[in-house]
mmCIF file of the C-alpha atoms, coordinates in Angstrom:
data_MODEL
# 
_entry.id   MODEL 
# 
loop_
_atom_site.group_PDB 
_atom_site.id 
_atom_site.type_symbol 
_atom_site.label_atom_id 
_atom_site.label_alt_id 
_atom_site.label_comp_id 
_atom_site.label_asym_id 
_atom_site.label_entity_id 
_atom_site.label_seq_id 
_atom_site.pdbx_PDB_ins_code 
_atom_site.Cartn_x 
_atom_site.Cartn_y 
_atom_site.Cartn_z 
_atom_site.occupancy 
_atom_site.B_iso_or_equiv 
_atom_site.pdbx_formal_charge 
_atom_site.auth_seq_id 
_atom_site.auth_comp_id 
_atom_site.auth_asym_id 
_atom_site.auth_atom_id 
_atom_site.pdbx_PDB_model_num 
ATOM 1   C CA . MET A 1 1   ? 21.042 6.077   -29.023 1.00 0.00 ? 1   MET A CA 1 
ATOM 2   C CA . MET A 1 2   ? 21.236 6.199   -25.223 1.00 0.00 ? 2   MET A CA 1 
ATOM 3   C CA . THR A 1 3   ? 23.081 9.267   -23.923 1.00 0.00 ? 3   THR A CA 1 
ATOM 4   C CA . PRO A 1 4   ? 25.296 9.072   -20.788 1.00 0.00 ? 4   PRO A CA 1 
ATOM 5   C CA . LEU A 1 5   ? 22.675 11.094  -18.913 1.00 0.00 ? 5   LEU A CA 1 
ATOM 6   C CA . MET A 1 6   ? 19.879 8.680   -19.883 1.00 0.00 ? 6   MET A CA 1 
ATOM 7   C CA . CYS A 1 7   ? 22.020 5.728   -18.788 1.00 0.00 ? 7   CYS A CA 1 
ATOM 8   C CA . SER A 1 8   ? 22.543 7.419   -15.401 1.00 0.00 ? 8   SER A CA 1 
ATOM 9   C CA . LEU A 1 9   ? 18.818 7.529   -14.615 1.00 0.00 ? 9   LEU A CA 1 
ATOM 10  C CA . GLN A 1 10  ? 16.154 4.846   -14.943 1.00 0.00 ? 10  GLN A CA 1 
ATOM 11  C CA . LEU A 1 11  ? 12.496 4.891   -13.965 1.00 0.00 ? 11  LEU A CA 1 
ATOM 12  C CA . THR A 1 12  ? 10.674 1.639   -13.312 1.00 0.00 ? 12  THR A CA 1 
ATOM 13  C CA . GLN A 1 13  ? 7.779  0.220   -11.303 1.00 0.00 ? 13  GLN A CA 1 
ATOM 14  C CA . LEU A 1 14  ? 7.217  -2.432  -8.635  1.00 0.00 ? 14  LEU A CA 1 
ATOM 15  C CA . SER A 1 15  ? 4.360  -4.839  -9.151  1.00 0.00 ? 15  SER A CA 1 
ATOM 16  C CA . GLU A 1 16  ? 1.027  -4.264  -7.424  1.00 0.00 ? 16  GLU A CA 1 
ATOM 17  C CA . HIS A 1 17  ? 1.657  -7.387  -5.358  1.00 0.00 ? 17  HIS A CA 1 
ATOM 18  C CA . ALA A 1 18  ? 5.025  -6.086  -4.128  1.00 0.00 ? 18  ALA A CA 1 
ATOM 19  C CA . VAL A 1 19  ? 3.540  -2.736  -3.079  1.00 0.00 ? 19  VAL A CA 1 
ATOM 20  C CA . ASP A 1 20  ? 0.654  -4.415  -1.261  1.00 0.00 ? 20  ASP A CA 1 
ATOM 21  C CA . GLU A 1 21  ? 3.093  -6.694  0.548   1.00 0.00 ? 21  GLU A CA 1 
ATOM 22  C CA . LEU A 1 22  ? 5.559  -3.967  1.585   1.00 0.00 ? 22  LEU A CA 1 
ATOM 23  C CA . ALA A 1 23  ? 3.191  -1.097  2.467   1.00 0.00 ? 23  ALA A CA 1 
ATOM 24  C CA . PRO A 1 24  ? 1.879  -2.389  5.839   1.00 0.00 ? 24  PRO A CA 1 
ATOM 25  C CA . SER A 1 25  ? 5.407  -2.660  7.277   1.00 0.00 ? 25  SER A CA 1 
ATOM 26  C CA . PHE A 1 26  ? 5.723  1.144   7.499   1.00 0.00 ? 26  PHE A CA 1 
ATOM 27  C CA . THR A 1 27  ? 3.216  1.450   10.334  1.00 0.00 ? 27  THR A CA 1 
ATOM 28  C CA . HIS A 1 28  ? 5.716  0.468   13.058  1.00 0.00 ? 28  HIS A CA 1 
ATOM 29  C CA . LEU A 1 29  ? 8.879  2.390   12.153  1.00 0.00 ? 29  LEU A CA 1 
ATOM 30  C CA . PRO A 1 30  ? 10.676 3.830   15.211  1.00 0.00 ? 30  PRO A CA 1 
ATOM 31  C CA . GLN A 1 31  ? 11.779 7.364   15.967  1.00 0.00 ? 31  GLN A CA 1 
ATOM 32  C CA . THR A 1 32  ? 15.463 7.946   16.745  1.00 0.00 ? 32  THR A CA 1 
ATOM 33  C CA . SER A 1 33  ? 17.438 10.502  18.737  1.00 0.00 ? 33  SER A CA 1 
ATOM 34  C CA . HIS A 1 34  ? 19.127 11.851  15.602  1.00 0.00 ? 34  HIS A CA 1 
ATOM 35  C CA . ALA A 1 35  ? 18.510 15.360  14.252  1.00 0.00 ? 35  ALA A CA 1 
ATOM 36  C CA . ASP A 1 36  ? 15.798 14.162  11.852  1.00 0.00 ? 36  ASP A CA 1 
ATOM 37  C CA . GLY A 1 37  ? 14.519 11.332  14.030  1.00 0.00 ? 37  GLY A CA 1 
ATOM 38  C CA . GLN A 1 38  ? 11.245 12.954  15.077  1.00 0.00 ? 38  GLN A CA 1 
ATOM 39  C CA . TYR A 1 39  ? 9.904  13.224  11.541  1.00 0.00 ? 39  TYR A CA 1 
ATOM 40  C CA . ARG A 1 40  ? 11.945 10.670  9.546   1.00 0.00 ? 40  ARG A CA 1 
ATOM 41  C CA . LEU A 1 41  ? 11.050 7.325   11.131  1.00 0.00 ? 41  LEU A CA 1 
ATOM 42  C CA . ARG A 1 42  ? 13.460 4.682   9.929   1.00 0.00 ? 42  ARG A CA 1 
ATOM 43  C CA . ARG A 1 43  ? 14.806 1.156   9.845   1.00 0.00 ? 43  ARG A CA 1 
ATOM 44  C CA . TYR A 1 44  ? 18.094 0.201   8.179   1.00 0.00 ? 44  TYR A CA 1 
ATOM 45  C CA . SER A 1 45  ? 19.530 -3.123  7.023   1.00 0.00 ? 45  SER A CA 1 
ATOM 46  C CA . ILE A 1 46  ? 22.219 -4.509  4.731   1.00 0.00 ? 46  ILE A CA 1 
ATOM 47  C CA . VAL A 1 47  ? 21.374 -7.409  2.427   1.00 0.00 ? 47  VAL A CA 1 
ATOM 48  C CA . ALA A 1 48  ? 22.861 -9.287  -0.497  1.00 0.00 ? 48  ALA A CA 1 
ATOM 49  C CA . LEU A 1 49  ? 21.370 -11.302 -3.331  1.00 0.00 ? 49  LEU A CA 1 
ATOM 50  C CA . HIS A 1 50  ? 22.704 -14.844 -3.604  1.00 0.00 ? 50  HIS A CA 1 
ATOM 51  C CA . ASP A 1 51  ? 21.337 -17.385 -6.096  1.00 0.00 ? 51  ASP A CA 1 
ATOM 52  C CA . GLY A 1 52  ? 17.998 -15.596 -6.290  1.00 0.00 ? 52  GLY A CA 1 
ATOM 53  C CA . LYS A 1 53  ? 17.599 -15.327 -2.521  1.00 0.00 ? 53  LYS A CA 1 
ATOM 54  C CA . LEU A 1 54  ? 17.971 -12.323 -0.247  1.00 0.00 ? 54  LEU A CA 1 
ATOM 55  C CA . VAL A 1 55  ? 20.430 -12.718 2.629   1.00 0.00 ? 55  VAL A CA 1 
ATOM 56  C CA . HIS A 1 56  ? 20.187 -10.436 5.679   1.00 0.00 ? 56  HIS A CA 1 
ATOM 57  C CA . LEU A 1 57  ? 23.780 -9.417  6.491   1.00 0.00 ? 57  LEU A CA 1 
ATOM 58  C CA . PRO A 1 58  ? 25.027 -8.528  10.012  1.00 0.00 ? 58  PRO A CA 1 
ATOM 59  C CA . ALA A 1 59  ? 23.807 -5.222  11.432  1.00 0.00 ? 59  ALA A CA 1 
ATOM 60  C CA . SER A 1 60  ? 25.985 -2.133  11.164  1.00 0.00 ? 60  SER A CA 1 
ATOM 61  C CA . ASP A 1 61  ? 25.784 1.529   12.127  1.00 0.00 ? 61  ASP A CA 1 
ATOM 62  C CA . PHE A 1 62  ? 25.444 4.120   9.358   1.00 0.00 ? 62  PHE A CA 1 
ATOM 63  C CA . VAL A 1 63  ? 27.758 7.108   8.923   1.00 0.00 ? 63  VAL A CA 1 
ATOM 64  C CA . GLN A 1 64  ? 28.517 9.595   6.135   1.00 0.00 ? 64  GLN A CA 1 
ATOM 65  C CA . SER A 1 65  ? 31.385 12.072  6.019   1.00 0.00 ? 65  SER A CA 1 
ATOM 66  C CA . ASP A 1 66  ? 30.551 15.750  6.431   1.00 0.00 ? 66  ASP A CA 1 
ATOM 67  C CA . ASP A 1 67  ? 31.815 16.580  2.928   1.00 0.00 ? 67  ASP A CA 1 
ATOM 68  C CA . ILE A 1 68  ? 28.888 14.470  1.641   1.00 0.00 ? 68  ILE A CA 1 
ATOM 69  C CA . ASN A 1 69  ? 26.254 15.111  4.306   1.00 0.00 ? 69  ASN A CA 1 
ATOM 70  C CA . HIS A 1 70  ? 26.376 18.685  5.614   1.00 0.00 ? 70  HIS A CA 1 
ATOM 71  C CA . PHE A 1 71  ? 23.361 18.010  7.841   1.00 0.00 ? 71  PHE A CA 1 
ATOM 72  C CA . GLN A 1 72  ? 24.513 14.935  9.796   1.00 0.00 ? 72  GLN A CA 1 
ATOM 73  C CA . GLY A 1 73  ? 28.036 14.286  8.536   1.00 0.00 ? 73  GLY A CA 1 
ATOM 74  C CA . ASN A 1 74  ? 30.462 12.328  10.745  1.00 0.00 ? 74  ASN A CA 1 
ATOM 75  C CA . VAL A 1 75  ? 27.535 11.326  12.985  1.00 0.00 ? 75  VAL A CA 1 
ATOM 76  C CA . ILE A 1 76  ? 27.400 7.609   13.738  1.00 0.00 ? 76  ILE A CA 1 
ATOM 77  C CA . ARG A 1 77  ? 23.735 6.722   13.396  1.00 0.00 ? 77  ARG A CA 1 
ATOM 78  C CA . HIS A 1 78  ? 22.167 3.561   14.750  1.00 0.00 ? 78  HIS A CA 1 
ATOM 79  C CA . PHE A 1 79  ? 18.846 2.308   13.384  1.00 0.00 ? 79  PHE A CA 1 
ATOM 80  C CA . GLU A 1 80  ? 16.817 -0.767  14.210  1.00 0.00 ? 80  GLU A CA 1 
ATOM 81  C CA . PRO A 1 81  ? 16.968 -3.339  11.377  1.00 0.00 ? 81  PRO A CA 1 
ATOM 82  C CA . LEU A 1 82  ? 14.106 -4.098  9.021   1.00 0.00 ? 82  LEU A CA 1 
ATOM 83  C CA . ASP A 1 83  ? 11.809 -6.816  10.280  1.00 0.00 ? 83  ASP A CA 1 
ATOM 84  C CA . ASP A 1 84  ? 12.777 -10.280 9.064   1.00 0.00 ? 84  ASP A CA 1 
ATOM 85  C CA . THR A 1 85  ? 9.266  -10.744 7.677   1.00 0.00 ? 85  THR A CA 1 
ATOM 86  C CA . VAL A 1 86  ? 9.899  -7.736  5.399   1.00 0.00 ? 86  VAL A CA 1 
ATOM 87  C CA . ILE A 1 87  ? 13.379 -8.892  4.355   1.00 0.00 ? 87  ILE A CA 1 
ATOM 88  C CA . THR A 1 88  ? 12.092 -12.363 3.429   1.00 0.00 ? 88  THR A CA 1 
ATOM 89  C CA . CYS A 1 89  ? 8.933  -11.339 1.568   1.00 0.00 ? 89  CYS A CA 1 
ATOM 90  C CA . SER A 1 90  ? 8.677  -11.627 -2.203  1.00 0.00 ? 90  SER A CA 1 
ATOM 91  C CA . GLY A 1 91  ? 8.105  -7.876  -2.594  1.00 0.00 ? 91  GLY A CA 1 
ATOM 92  C CA . MET A 1 92  ? 11.501 -7.082  -1.063  1.00 0.00 ? 92  MET A CA 1 
ATOM 93  C CA . LEU A 1 93  ? 13.167 -9.659  -3.300  1.00 0.00 ? 93  LEU A CA 1 
ATOM 94  C CA . GLU A 1 94  ? 11.496 -8.103  -6.347  1.00 0.00 ? 94  GLU A CA 1 
ATOM 95  C CA . MET A 1 95  ? 12.652 -4.604  -5.367  1.00 0.00 ? 95  MET A CA 1 
ATOM 96  C CA . CYS A 1 96  ? 16.262 -5.637  -4.751  1.00 0.00 ? 96  CYS A CA 1 
ATOM 97  C CA . GLN A 1 97  ? 16.321 -7.755  -7.924  1.00 0.00 ? 97  GLN A CA 1 
ATOM 98  C CA . LEU A 1 98  ? 15.187 -4.751  -9.996  1.00 0.00 ? 98  LEU A CA 1 
ATOM 99  C CA . PHE A 1 99  ? 17.945 -2.657  -8.426  1.00 0.00 ? 99  PHE A CA 1 
ATOM 100 C CA . GLN A 1 100 ? 20.564 -5.342  -9.039  1.00 0.00 ? 100 GLN A CA 1 
ATOM 101 C CA . ASP A 1 101 ? 19.547 -5.964  -12.653 1.00 0.00 ? 101 ASP A CA 1 
ATOM 102 C CA . ALA A 1 102 ? 19.336 -2.253  -13.548 1.00 0.00 ? 102 ALA A CA 1 
ATOM 103 C CA . ASN A 1 103 ? 22.890 -1.665  -12.335 1.00 0.00 ? 103 ASN A CA 1 
ATOM 104 C CA . ALA A 1 104 ? 24.459 -5.027  -13.249 1.00 0.00 ? 104 ALA A CA 1 
ATOM 105 C CA . ILE A 1 105 ? 25.345 -5.531  -9.583  1.00 0.00 ? 105 ILE A CA 1 
ATOM 106 C CA . PRO A 1 106 ? 27.111 -8.875  -9.005  1.00 0.00 ? 106 PRO A CA 1 
ATOM 107 C CA . ASN A 1 107 ? 25.794 -11.498 -6.611  1.00 0.00 ? 107 ASN A CA 1 
ATOM 108 C CA . ASN A 1 108 ? 26.762 -11.092 -2.950  1.00 0.00 ? 108 ASN A CA 1 
ATOM 109 C CA . GLN A 1 109 ? 27.427 -7.362  -3.255  1.00 0.00 ? 109 GLN A CA 1 
ATOM 110 C CA . PRO A 1 110 ? 26.015 -5.598  -0.155  1.00 0.00 ? 110 PRO A CA 1 
ATOM 111 C CA . ILE A 1 111 ? 22.928 -3.465  -0.709  1.00 0.00 ? 111 ILE A CA 1 
ATOM 112 C CA . GLU A 1 112 ? 21.947 -0.996  2.022   1.00 0.00 ? 112 GLU A CA 1 
ATOM 113 C CA . ILE A 1 113 ? 18.220 -0.492  2.628   1.00 0.00 ? 113 ILE A CA 1 
ATOM 114 C CA . HIS A 1 114 ? 16.681 2.502   4.395   1.00 0.00 ? 114 HIS A CA 1 
ATOM 115 C CA . GLN A 1 115 ? 12.956 2.167   5.096   1.00 0.00 ? 115 GLN A CA 1 
ATOM 116 C CA . MET A 1 116 ? 11.525 5.586   6.008   1.00 0.00 ? 116 MET A CA 1 
ATOM 117 C CA . ARG A 1 117 ? 8.251  7.274   6.826   1.00 0.00 ? 117 ARG A CA 1 
ATOM 118 C CA . VAL A 1 118 ? 8.474  11.074  6.640   1.00 0.00 ? 118 VAL A CA 1 
ATOM 119 C CA . THR A 1 119 ? 5.681  12.438  8.849   1.00 0.00 ? 119 THR A CA 1 
ATOM 120 C CA . VAL A 1 120 ? 4.026  15.841  9.275   1.00 0.00 ? 120 VAL A CA 1 
ATOM 121 C CA . ILE A 1 121 ? 1.028  17.205  11.180  1.00 0.00 ? 121 ILE A CA 1 
ATOM 122 C CA . ASP A 1 122 ? 1.288  21.002  11.230  1.00 0.00 ? 122 ASP A CA 1 
ATOM 123 C CA . GLY A 1 123 ? 3.533  23.256  9.161   1.00 0.00 ? 123 GLY A CA 1 
ATOM 124 C CA . GLU A 1 124 ? 5.937  21.468  6.834   1.00 0.00 ? 124 GLU A CA 1 
ATOM 125 C CA . VAL A 1 125 ? 8.915  19.160  7.253   1.00 0.00 ? 125 VAL A CA 1 
ATOM 126 C CA . PRO A 1 126 ? 11.916 18.537  4.982   1.00 0.00 ? 126 PRO A CA 1 
ATOM 127 C CA . THR A 1 127 ? 12.019 15.203  3.235   1.00 0.00 ? 127 THR A CA 1 
ATOM 128 C CA . SER A 1 128 ? 15.638 15.875  2.302   1.00 0.00 ? 128 SER A CA 1 
ATOM 129 C CA . PRO A 1 129 ? 17.256 18.068  5.005   1.00 0.00 ? 129 PRO A CA 1 
ATOM 130 C CA . GLU A 1 130 ? 20.642 17.466  3.348   1.00 0.00 ? 130 GLU A CA 1 
ATOM 131 C CA . GLY A 1 131 ? 19.584 19.711  0.453   1.00 0.00 ? 131 GLY A CA 1 
ATOM 132 C CA . ILE A 1 132 ? 20.824 18.944  -3.064  1.00 0.00 ? 132 ILE A CA 1 
ATOM 133 C CA . HIS A 1 133 ? 23.270 16.124  -2.458  1.00 0.00 ? 133 HIS A CA 1 
ATOM 134 C CA . GLN A 1 134 ? 24.926 12.866  -3.370  1.00 0.00 ? 134 GLN A CA 1 
ATOM 135 C CA . ASP A 1 135 ? 25.128 10.028  -0.837  1.00 0.00 ? 135 ASP A CA 1 
ATOM 136 C CA . GLY A 1 136 ? 28.617 8.696   -1.561  1.00 0.00 ? 136 GLY A CA 1 
ATOM 137 C CA . PHE A 1 137 ? 27.617 5.579   -3.509  1.00 0.00 ? 137 PHE A CA 1 
ATOM 138 C CA . GLU A 1 138 ? 27.771 4.481   -7.136  1.00 0.00 ? 138 GLU A CA 1 
ATOM 139 C CA . HIS A 1 139 ? 24.102 3.476   -7.307  1.00 0.00 ? 139 HIS A CA 1 
ATOM 140 C CA . ILE A 1 140 ? 20.976 4.628   -5.495  1.00 0.00 ? 140 ILE A CA 1 
ATOM 141 C CA . ALA A 1 141 ? 17.267 3.962   -5.884  1.00 0.00 ? 141 ALA A CA 1 
ATOM 142 C CA . VAL A 1 142 ? 14.330 5.797   -4.324  1.00 0.00 ? 142 VAL A CA 1 
ATOM 143 C CA . ILE A 1 143 ? 11.035 3.892   -4.257  1.00 0.00 ? 143 ILE A CA 1 
ATOM 144 C CA . GLY A 1 144 ? 7.838  5.649   -3.256  1.00 0.00 ? 144 GLY A CA 1 
ATOM 145 C CA . ILE A 1 145 ? 5.348  3.300   -1.596  1.00 0.00 ? 145 ILE A CA 1 
ATOM 146 C CA . LYS A 1 146 ? 2.512  5.459   -0.249  1.00 0.00 ? 146 LYS A CA 1 
ATOM 147 C CA . ARG A 1 147 ? 1.540  9.112   0.203   1.00 0.00 ? 147 ARG A CA 1 
ATOM 148 C CA . HIS A 1 148 ? -1.191 10.097  2.669   1.00 0.00 ? 148 HIS A CA 1 
ATOM 149 C CA . ASN A 1 149 ? -2.675 13.556  3.283   1.00 0.00 ? 149 ASN A CA 1 
ATOM 150 C CA . ILE A 1 150 ? 0.328  15.460  1.934   1.00 0.00 ? 150 ILE A CA 1 
ATOM 151 C CA . ALA A 1 151 ? 1.269  17.964  -0.707  1.00 0.00 ? 151 ALA A CA 1 
ATOM 152 C CA . GLY A 1 152 ? 4.869  18.315  -1.877  1.00 0.00 ? 152 GLY A CA 1 
ATOM 153 C CA . GLY A 1 153 ? 7.586  15.703  -1.574  1.00 0.00 ? 153 GLY A CA 1 
ATOM 154 C CA . GLU A 1 154 ? 8.420  15.741  -5.287  1.00 0.00 ? 154 GLU A CA 1 
ATOM 155 C CA . PHE A 1 155 ? 11.681 13.886  -6.030  1.00 0.00 ? 155 PHE A CA 1 
ATOM 156 C CA . LEU A 1 156 ? 14.173 16.070  -7.923  1.00 0.00 ? 156 LEU A CA 1 
ATOM 157 C CA . VAL A 1 157 ? 17.237 15.043  -9.954  1.00 0.00 ? 157 VAL A CA 1 
ATOM 158 C CA . TYR A 1 158 ? 20.014 17.399  -11.099 1.00 0.00 ? 158 TYR A CA 1 
ATOM 159 C CA . LYS A 1 159 ? 23.013 17.252  -13.420 1.00 0.00 ? 159 LYS A CA 1 
ATOM 160 C CA . ASN A 1 160 ? 25.061 19.046  -10.746 1.00 0.00 ? 160 ASN A CA 1 
ATOM 161 C CA . ASN A 1 161 ? 24.489 20.842  -7.452  1.00 0.00 ? 161 ASN A CA 1 
ATOM 162 C CA . THR A 1 162 ? 24.118 24.292  -9.037  1.00 0.00 ? 162 THR A CA 1 
ATOM 163 C CA . SER A 1 163 ? 21.712 23.498  -11.881 1.00 0.00 ? 163 SER A CA 1 
ATOM 164 C CA . SER A 1 164 ? 17.925 23.424  -12.021 1.00 0.00 ? 164 SER A CA 1 
ATOM 165 C CA . PRO A 1 165 ? 16.363 19.940  -11.752 1.00 0.00 ? 165 PRO A CA 1 
ATOM 166 C CA . PHE A 1 166 ? 15.781 18.109  -15.026 1.00 0.00 ? 166 PHE A CA 1 
ATOM 167 C CA . LEU A 1 167 ? 13.410 15.619  -13.334 1.00 0.00 ? 167 LEU A CA 1 
ATOM 168 C CA . CYS A 1 168 ? 10.604 16.452  -10.921 1.00 0.00 ? 168 CYS A CA 1 
ATOM 169 C CA . THR A 1 169 ? 8.272  13.575  -10.096 1.00 0.00 ? 169 THR A CA 1 
ATOM 170 C CA . THR A 1 170 ? 6.003  12.411  -7.284  1.00 0.00 ? 170 THR A CA 1 
ATOM 171 C CA . LEU A 1 171 ? 7.129  8.887   -6.477  1.00 0.00 ? 171 LEU A CA 1 
ATOM 172 C CA . GLN A 1 172 ? 4.282  6.784   -5.141  1.00 0.00 ? 172 GLN A CA 1 
ATOM 173 C CA . HIS A 1 173 ? 2.743  3.318   -5.262  1.00 0.00 ? 173 HIS A CA 1 
ATOM 174 C CA . GLY A 1 174 ? 5.921  1.491   -6.243  1.00 0.00 ? 174 GLY A CA 1 
ATOM 175 C CA . GLU A 1 175 ? 7.409  4.046   -8.623  1.00 0.00 ? 175 GLU A CA 1 
ATOM 176 C CA . MET A 1 176 ? 11.182 3.588   -8.564  1.00 0.00 ? 176 MET A CA 1 
ATOM 177 C CA . ALA A 1 177 ? 13.892 6.059   -9.620  1.00 0.00 ? 177 ALA A CA 1 
ATOM 178 C CA . ILE A 1 178 ? 17.354 4.503   -10.044 1.00 0.00 ? 178 ILE A CA 1 
ATOM 179 C CA . LEU A 1 179 ? 20.294 6.843   -10.561 1.00 0.00 ? 179 LEU A CA 1 
ATOM 180 C CA . ALA A 1 180 ? 24.077 6.900   -10.662 1.00 0.00 ? 180 ALA A CA 1 
ATOM 181 C CA . ASP A 1 181 ? 24.805 8.633   -7.379  1.00 0.00 ? 181 ASP A CA 1 
ATOM 182 C CA . ASN A 1 182 ? 28.373 9.479   -8.389  1.00 0.00 ? 182 ASN A CA 1 
ATOM 183 C CA . ILE A 1 183 ? 27.146 11.357  -11.483 1.00 0.00 ? 183 ILE A CA 1 
ATOM 184 C CA . LEU A 1 184 ? 23.765 12.899  -10.630 1.00 0.00 ? 184 LEU A CA 1 
ATOM 185 C CA . TRP A 1 185 ? 22.497 14.856  -7.626  1.00 0.00 ? 185 TRP A CA 1 
ATOM 186 C CA . HIS A 1 186 ? 19.102 14.694  -5.939  1.00 0.00 ? 186 HIS A CA 1 
ATOM 187 C CA . ASN A 1 187 ? 16.797 15.962  -3.212  1.00 0.00 ? 187 ASN A CA 1 
ATOM 188 C CA . ALA A 1 188 ? 13.055 16.299  -2.597  1.00 0.00 ? 188 ALA A CA 1 
ATOM 189 C CA . HIS A 1 189 ? 10.631 19.076  -1.751  1.00 0.00 ? 189 HIS A CA 1 
ATOM 190 C CA . PRO A 1 190 ? 9.303  19.412  1.825   1.00 0.00 ? 190 PRO A CA 1 
ATOM 191 C CA . ILE A 1 191 ? 5.865  17.998  2.608   1.00 0.00 ? 191 ILE A CA 1 
ATOM 192 C CA . LYS A 1 192 ? 2.891  19.580  4.355   1.00 0.00 ? 192 LYS A CA 1 
ATOM 193 C CA . THR A 1 193 ? -0.555 18.298  5.227   1.00 0.00 ? 193 THR A CA 1 
ATOM 194 C CA . ILE A 1 194 ? -3.590 18.840  3.025   1.00 0.00 ? 194 ILE A CA 1 
ATOM 195 C CA . LYS A 1 195 ? -6.106 18.323  5.832   1.00 0.00 ? 195 LYS A CA 1 
ATOM 196 C CA . LYS A 1 196 ? -4.847 20.427  8.752   1.00 0.00 ? 196 LYS A CA 1 
ATOM 197 C CA . HIS A 1 197 ? -4.225 18.896  12.193  1.00 0.00 ? 197 HIS A CA 1 
ATOM 198 C CA . HIS A 1 198 ? -4.235 15.386  10.738  1.00 0.00 ? 198 HIS A CA 1 
ATOM 199 C CA . GLN A 1 199 ? -1.067 13.414  10.199  1.00 0.00 ? 199 GLN A CA 1 
ATOM 200 C CA . GLY A 1 200 ? 0.352  13.140  6.708   1.00 0.00 ? 200 GLY A CA 1 
ATOM 201 C CA . TYR A 1 201 ? 3.216  10.927  5.593   1.00 0.00 ? 201 TYR A CA 1 
ATOM 202 C CA . TRP A 1 202 ? 5.321  9.682   2.690   1.00 0.00 ? 202 TRP A CA 1 
ATOM 203 C CA . ASP A 1 203 ? 6.572  6.075   2.822   1.00 0.00 ? 203 ASP A CA 1 
ATOM 204 C CA . VAL A 1 204 ? 9.757  5.390   0.891   1.00 0.00 ? 204 VAL A CA 1 
ATOM 205 C CA . PHE A 1 205 ? 12.585 2.894   0.500   1.00 0.00 ? 205 PHE A CA 1 
ATOM 206 C CA . VAL A 1 206 ? 16.108 4.027   -0.407  1.00 0.00 ? 206 VAL A CA 1 
ATOM 207 C CA . LEU A 1 207 ? 18.582 1.436   -1.738  1.00 0.00 ? 207 LEU A CA 1 
ATOM 208 C CA . THR A 1 208 ? 22.305 2.137   -2.119  1.00 0.00 ? 208 THR A CA 1 
ATOM 209 C CA . THR A 1 209 ? 25.423 0.209   -3.025  1.00 0.00 ? 209 THR A CA 1 
ATOM 210 C CA . LYS A 1 210 ? 29.111 0.839   -3.612  1.00 0.00 ? 210 LYS A CA 1 
ATOM 211 C CA . GLU A 1 211 ? 31.123 -0.935  -6.265  1.00 0.00 ? 211 GLU A CA 1 
ATOM 212 C CA . ILE A 1 212 ? 33.404 -3.582  -4.767  1.00 0.00 ? 212 ILE A CA 1 
ATOM 213 C CA . GLN A 1 213 ? 37.025 -3.144  -5.789  1.00 0.00 ? 213 GLN A CA 1 
ATOM 214 C CA . HIS A 1 214 ? 38.721 -6.430  -6.612  1.00 0.00 ? 214 HIS A CA 1 
ATOM 215 C CA . ASP A 1 215 ? 42.501 -6.912  -6.546  1.00 0.00 ? 215 ASP A CA 1 
ATOM 216 C CA . ILE A 1 216 ? 44.070 -7.845  -9.876  1.00 0.00 ? 216 ILE A CA 1 
# 
């Protein structure tokens, strides 16, 4: 029998084709002027699935309240959108379809996509400067695409923000963790380079969505 905790967390995998198609798009992610913008390179878009096709919705800024994000709460953040060639590729459709099916998300419900490269050369950098947190959504997925010349970066999942993690895993090459963001908490270990004075990085997608409330 599935327990509530098991239903709140799912682990799945993108196809080899999807990973190969999505991985090259991380090489041109821009820096931003935000507090983490020098080491978390990012693009951000909102999409929706409609009749098996992915629709790129109008651009929007991203903001979280400071009771959710103690690191950059109440900061209006602007990111360049994902390239249209990435949005329209079959690998992106596969990733969003997995997310939709796992959470029984209805058609046309907005899905927010963060495409990030966390980079490091010397020392270490935080992959999750927010600490143990929730992001203010019902559903979230973290998809590791590629790790290069790094140690650390393990993805951690918690029952609450004071417990020890019950999941610690290195997400890479299309490994996808889907969790109920309003039930579980998460963060990730910092990363540092293995070969000194050479860049290391972790490429990752983060998908989020809120349940749409319908009037009765």
